[in-house]
Structure formats: C-alpha cells, structure tokens
CSV table of C-alpha atoms in Angstrom, one decimal:
chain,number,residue,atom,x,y,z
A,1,UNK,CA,88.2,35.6,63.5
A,2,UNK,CA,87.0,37.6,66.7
A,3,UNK,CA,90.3,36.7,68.0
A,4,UNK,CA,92.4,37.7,65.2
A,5,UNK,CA,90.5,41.4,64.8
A,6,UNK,CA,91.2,41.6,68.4
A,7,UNK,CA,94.9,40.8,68.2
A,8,UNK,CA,95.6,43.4,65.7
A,9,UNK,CA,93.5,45.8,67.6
A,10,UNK,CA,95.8,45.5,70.4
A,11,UNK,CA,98.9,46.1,68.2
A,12,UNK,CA,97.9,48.7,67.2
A,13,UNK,CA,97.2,50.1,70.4
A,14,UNK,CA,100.7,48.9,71.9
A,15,UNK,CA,102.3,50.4,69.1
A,16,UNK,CA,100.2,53.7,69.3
A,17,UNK,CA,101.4,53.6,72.9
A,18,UNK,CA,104.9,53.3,71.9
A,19,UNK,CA,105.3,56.0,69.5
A,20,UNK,CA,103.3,58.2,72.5
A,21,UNK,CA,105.9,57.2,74.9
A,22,UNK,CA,108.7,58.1,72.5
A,23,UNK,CA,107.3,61.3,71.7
A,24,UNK,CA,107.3,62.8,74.8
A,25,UNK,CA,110.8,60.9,76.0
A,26,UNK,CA,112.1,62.9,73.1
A,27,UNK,CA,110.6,66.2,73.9
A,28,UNK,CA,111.7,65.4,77.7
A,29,UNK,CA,115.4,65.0,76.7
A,30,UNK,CA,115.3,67.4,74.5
A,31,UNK,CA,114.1,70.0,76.9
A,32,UNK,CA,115.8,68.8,79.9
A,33,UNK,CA,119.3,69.0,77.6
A,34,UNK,CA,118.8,72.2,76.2
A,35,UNK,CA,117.6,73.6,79.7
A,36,UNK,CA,121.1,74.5,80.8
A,37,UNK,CA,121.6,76.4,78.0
A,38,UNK,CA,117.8,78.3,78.3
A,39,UNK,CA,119.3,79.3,81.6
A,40,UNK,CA,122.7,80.7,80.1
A,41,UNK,CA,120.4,82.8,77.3
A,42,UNK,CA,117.5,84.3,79.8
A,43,UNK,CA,120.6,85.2,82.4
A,44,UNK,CA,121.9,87.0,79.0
A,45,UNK,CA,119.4,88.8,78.3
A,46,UNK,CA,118.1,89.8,81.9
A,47,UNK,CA,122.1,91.1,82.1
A,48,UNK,CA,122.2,92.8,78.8
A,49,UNK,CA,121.1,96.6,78.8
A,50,UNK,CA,118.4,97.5,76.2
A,51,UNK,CA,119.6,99.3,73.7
A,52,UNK,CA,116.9,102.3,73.4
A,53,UNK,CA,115.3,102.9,69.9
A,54,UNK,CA,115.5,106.1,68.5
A,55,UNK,CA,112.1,108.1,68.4
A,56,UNK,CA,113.0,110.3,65.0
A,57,UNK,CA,116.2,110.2,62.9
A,58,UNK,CA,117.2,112.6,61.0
A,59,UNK,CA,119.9,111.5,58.1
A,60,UNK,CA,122.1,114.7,56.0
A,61,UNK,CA,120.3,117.1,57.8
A,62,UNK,CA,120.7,120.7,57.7
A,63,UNK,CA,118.5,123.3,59.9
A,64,UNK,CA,118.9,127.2,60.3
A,65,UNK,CA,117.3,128.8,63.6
A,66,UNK,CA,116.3,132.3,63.3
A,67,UNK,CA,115.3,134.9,65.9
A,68,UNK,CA,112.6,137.7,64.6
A,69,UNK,CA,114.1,137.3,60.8
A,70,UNK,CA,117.8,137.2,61.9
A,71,UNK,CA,120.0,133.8,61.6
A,72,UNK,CA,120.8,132.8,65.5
A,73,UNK,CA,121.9,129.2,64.6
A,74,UNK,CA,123.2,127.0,61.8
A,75,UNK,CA,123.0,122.7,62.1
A,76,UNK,CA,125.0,120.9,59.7
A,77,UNK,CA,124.9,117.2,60.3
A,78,UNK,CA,124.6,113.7,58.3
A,79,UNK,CA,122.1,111.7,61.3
A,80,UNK,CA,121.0,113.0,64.5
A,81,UNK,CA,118.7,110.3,66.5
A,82,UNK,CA,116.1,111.6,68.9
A,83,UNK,CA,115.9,109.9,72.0
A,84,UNK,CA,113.1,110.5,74.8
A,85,UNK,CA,115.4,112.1,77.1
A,86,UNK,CA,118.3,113.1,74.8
A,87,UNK,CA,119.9,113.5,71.3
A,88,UNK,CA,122.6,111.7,69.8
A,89,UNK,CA,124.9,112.5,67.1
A,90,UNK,CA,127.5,109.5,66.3
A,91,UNK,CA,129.0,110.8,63.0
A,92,UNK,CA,129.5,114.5,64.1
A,93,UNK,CA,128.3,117.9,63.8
A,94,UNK,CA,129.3,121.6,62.0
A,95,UNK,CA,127.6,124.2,64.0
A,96,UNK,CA,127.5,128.2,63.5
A,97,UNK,CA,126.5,130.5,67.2
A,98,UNK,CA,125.6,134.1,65.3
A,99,UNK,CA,126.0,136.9,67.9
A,100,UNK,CA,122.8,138.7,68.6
A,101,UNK,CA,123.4,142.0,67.6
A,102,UNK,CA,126.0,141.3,64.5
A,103,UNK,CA,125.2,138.3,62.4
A,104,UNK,CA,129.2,138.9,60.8
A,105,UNK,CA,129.8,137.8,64.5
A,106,UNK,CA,129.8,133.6,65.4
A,107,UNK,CA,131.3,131.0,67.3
A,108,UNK,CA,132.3,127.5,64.7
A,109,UNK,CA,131.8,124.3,66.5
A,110,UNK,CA,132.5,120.9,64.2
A,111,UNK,CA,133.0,117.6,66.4
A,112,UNK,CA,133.3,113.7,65.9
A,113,UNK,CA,130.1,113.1,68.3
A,114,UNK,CA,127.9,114.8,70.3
A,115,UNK,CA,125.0,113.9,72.9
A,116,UNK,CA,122.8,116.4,74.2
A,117,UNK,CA,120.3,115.6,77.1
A,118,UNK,CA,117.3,117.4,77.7
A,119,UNK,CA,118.9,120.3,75.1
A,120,UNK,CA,120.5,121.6,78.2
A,121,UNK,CA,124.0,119.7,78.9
A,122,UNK,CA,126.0,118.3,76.3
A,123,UNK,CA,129.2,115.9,76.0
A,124,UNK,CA,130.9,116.7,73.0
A,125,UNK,CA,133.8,114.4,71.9
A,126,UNK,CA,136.5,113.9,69.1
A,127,UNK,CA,138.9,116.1,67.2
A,128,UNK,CA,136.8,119.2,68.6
A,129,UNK,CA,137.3,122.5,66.8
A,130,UNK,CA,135.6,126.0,68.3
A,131,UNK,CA,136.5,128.6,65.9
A,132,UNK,CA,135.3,132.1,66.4
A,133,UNK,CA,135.2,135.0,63.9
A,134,UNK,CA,137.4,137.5,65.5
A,135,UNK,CA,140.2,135.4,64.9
A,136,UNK,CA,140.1,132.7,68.0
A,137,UNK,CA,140.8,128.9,67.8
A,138,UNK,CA,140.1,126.1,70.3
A,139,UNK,CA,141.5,122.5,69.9
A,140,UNK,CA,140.4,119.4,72.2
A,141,UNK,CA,139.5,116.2,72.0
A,142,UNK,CA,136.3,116.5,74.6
A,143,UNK,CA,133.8,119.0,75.9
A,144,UNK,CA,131.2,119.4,78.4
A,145,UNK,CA,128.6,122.3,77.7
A,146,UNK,CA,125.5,122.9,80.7
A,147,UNK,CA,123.5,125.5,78.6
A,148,UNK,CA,121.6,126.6,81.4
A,149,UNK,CA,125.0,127.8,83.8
A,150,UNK,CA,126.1,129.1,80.6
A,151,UNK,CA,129.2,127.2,81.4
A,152,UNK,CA,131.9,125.0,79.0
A,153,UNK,CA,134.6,122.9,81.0
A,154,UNK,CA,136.9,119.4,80.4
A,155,UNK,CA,139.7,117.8,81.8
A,156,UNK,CA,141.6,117.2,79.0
A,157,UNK,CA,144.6,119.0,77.2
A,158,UNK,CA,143.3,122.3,75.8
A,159,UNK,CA,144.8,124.5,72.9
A,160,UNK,CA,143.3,127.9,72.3
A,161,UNK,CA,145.1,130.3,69.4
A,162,UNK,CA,144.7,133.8,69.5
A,163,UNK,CA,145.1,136.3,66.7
A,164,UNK,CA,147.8,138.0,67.6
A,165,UNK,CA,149.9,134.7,67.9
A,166,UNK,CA,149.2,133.5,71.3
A,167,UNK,CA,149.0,130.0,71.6
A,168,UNK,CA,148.2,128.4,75.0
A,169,UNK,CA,148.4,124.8,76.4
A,170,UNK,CA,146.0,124.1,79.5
A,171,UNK,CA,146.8,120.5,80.6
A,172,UNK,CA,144.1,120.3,82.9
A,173,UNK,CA,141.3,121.7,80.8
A,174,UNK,CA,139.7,124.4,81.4
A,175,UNK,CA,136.2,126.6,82.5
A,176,UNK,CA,134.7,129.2,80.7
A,177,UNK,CA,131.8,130.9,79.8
A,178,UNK,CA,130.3,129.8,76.9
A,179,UNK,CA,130.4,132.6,74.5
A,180,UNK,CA,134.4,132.5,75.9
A,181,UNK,CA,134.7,135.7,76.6
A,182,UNK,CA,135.6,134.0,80.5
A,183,UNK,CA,138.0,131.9,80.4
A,184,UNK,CA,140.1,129.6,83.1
A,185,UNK,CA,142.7,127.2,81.9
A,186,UNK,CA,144.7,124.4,84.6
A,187,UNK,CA,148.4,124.1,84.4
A,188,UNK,CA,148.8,126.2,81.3
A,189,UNK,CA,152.4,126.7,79.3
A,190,UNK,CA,152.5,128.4,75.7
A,191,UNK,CA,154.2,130.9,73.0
A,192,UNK,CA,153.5,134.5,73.9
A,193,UNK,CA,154.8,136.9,71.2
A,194,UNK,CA,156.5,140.0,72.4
C-alpha cells in the first residue's frame, strides 16, 4: 500500500514537472519569436517624433483686444491649440488690425493655417487674403510675419490690387513693413492704368 501511495506521489510529481517545463518552453518560444518583432516596434517608436499635446484649445472662438476702451484687434477662429512654445491654428483664421488713431482704419487678414511662436514670428499659409480699408488687396498662398522687426516677407507669387486699378505680380515675393505702407516686390510685372 506504501508502495502504491508512493507511486502516484511520484506521478504526480513527474507530471507537475512536465506541465512546469512546458510552461516556461512556451513562454521561451513565445518570447524569443516575438523578440524580433519587439525590436522592430521599440526602434519605431525611439524613431517616431512625439507629437506634442496641446496645453489649451480653444474651439469657435472669437476674441476682441482693446487698447484704453478702443478696439485694436479682432480674432475670429473655429480651434486654436496652445502649445508651450507656440500656437497653432490648422482650420484658419479671420483677423481685423484697427489703426491706432482711426478705428474706420484696419488691415483684413483670413488664412487656411497659421502658427505663431512665441507671439512674435508667424508662418501663415493657404489661400491668404490681406485686405486693407483704404481700398488695398493682397493675394498669396504663404506668409512669414517677425512682429518684433515689424517685417512681412515670402518667396512665393504675390498679387497686391490697388484702388485705382493697379494690379501687381511679384514672382519672387516680397518684403514689407507690416502695416504695408513699405513695400518691396521681386521680379514684378502687372496692369498699370494710364
């Protein structure tokens, strides 16, 4: 009887044992097989930029800036996301630029996108329209404004209208100051009434 409660002890053992040993053969193979592909994902992601998270966003937003009672600046976007260095805003923007002294004075600005960083330099992009009240009108597909030079410029092809009919092509882009009252266009050709 000793013998026979000893025999089954040992079975039991043995197969204990087995199942052990195929346990972790399994969870070998399977790690060792999959380690290739663990290599091929943690390379991925090491290569992969982070895409930075937003701090605020701001969704149909609308936002008037005024200077000791009088309007200086109107905002007229649907989402703006604040970044920790810069400002992003991928579905567009409508601004108004009131003149200091006469608020019937402004500058239009409406854009596809626009990124500001550190509210001083901005790349403004896509079917770009500047718009001013005396009768001007600027068409380009991209911008680049440094607030703090005061200075607008680009590379691309550059339309500006004028009210009394003038209509001028710069190829090159152009410089100017950014209430263009200076400007400098690059390989320019156009319609000058006489």
């Amino acid at each position: 009887m000793i013998q026979k409660y000893n025999n089954k002890k040992i079975r039991r053992s043995n197969l204990l044992k087995s199942f052990v040993k195929l346990f972790f053969l399994l969870v070998f193979f399977l790690f060792f097989s999959c380690t290739t592909e663990k290599k091929n994902f943690i390379k991925l992601i090491k290569n992969k930029k982070r895409k930075e998270i937003p701090h605020r966003i701001f969704l149909r937003t609308s936002i008037l800036s005024k200077e000791n009672g009088i309007p200086r600046l109107f905002m007229n976007f649907p989402i703006m996301e604040e970044y920790s260095i810069s400002t992003l805003f991928p579905k567009g923007i409508q601004l108004f630029f009131f003149d200091k002294k006469n608020t019937k004075e402004y500058i239009s600005l409406t854009a596809d996108w626009v990124k500001s960083t550190e509210k001083i330099f901005y790349h403004i992009k896509g079917n770009i329209r500047v718009v001013s009240s005396n009768g001007y009108f600027l068409k380009t597909d991209e911008i680049f404004w440094n607030r703090k030079q005061k200075k607008i410029f680009n590379n691309k092809c550059t339309i500006i209208y004028y009210p009394d009919g003038t209509m001028l092509r710069a190829m090159n882009g152009l410089e100017a100051s950014d209430d263009f009252k200076n400007i400098s266009l690059k390989n320019i050709s156009g319609i000058i009434p006489i």
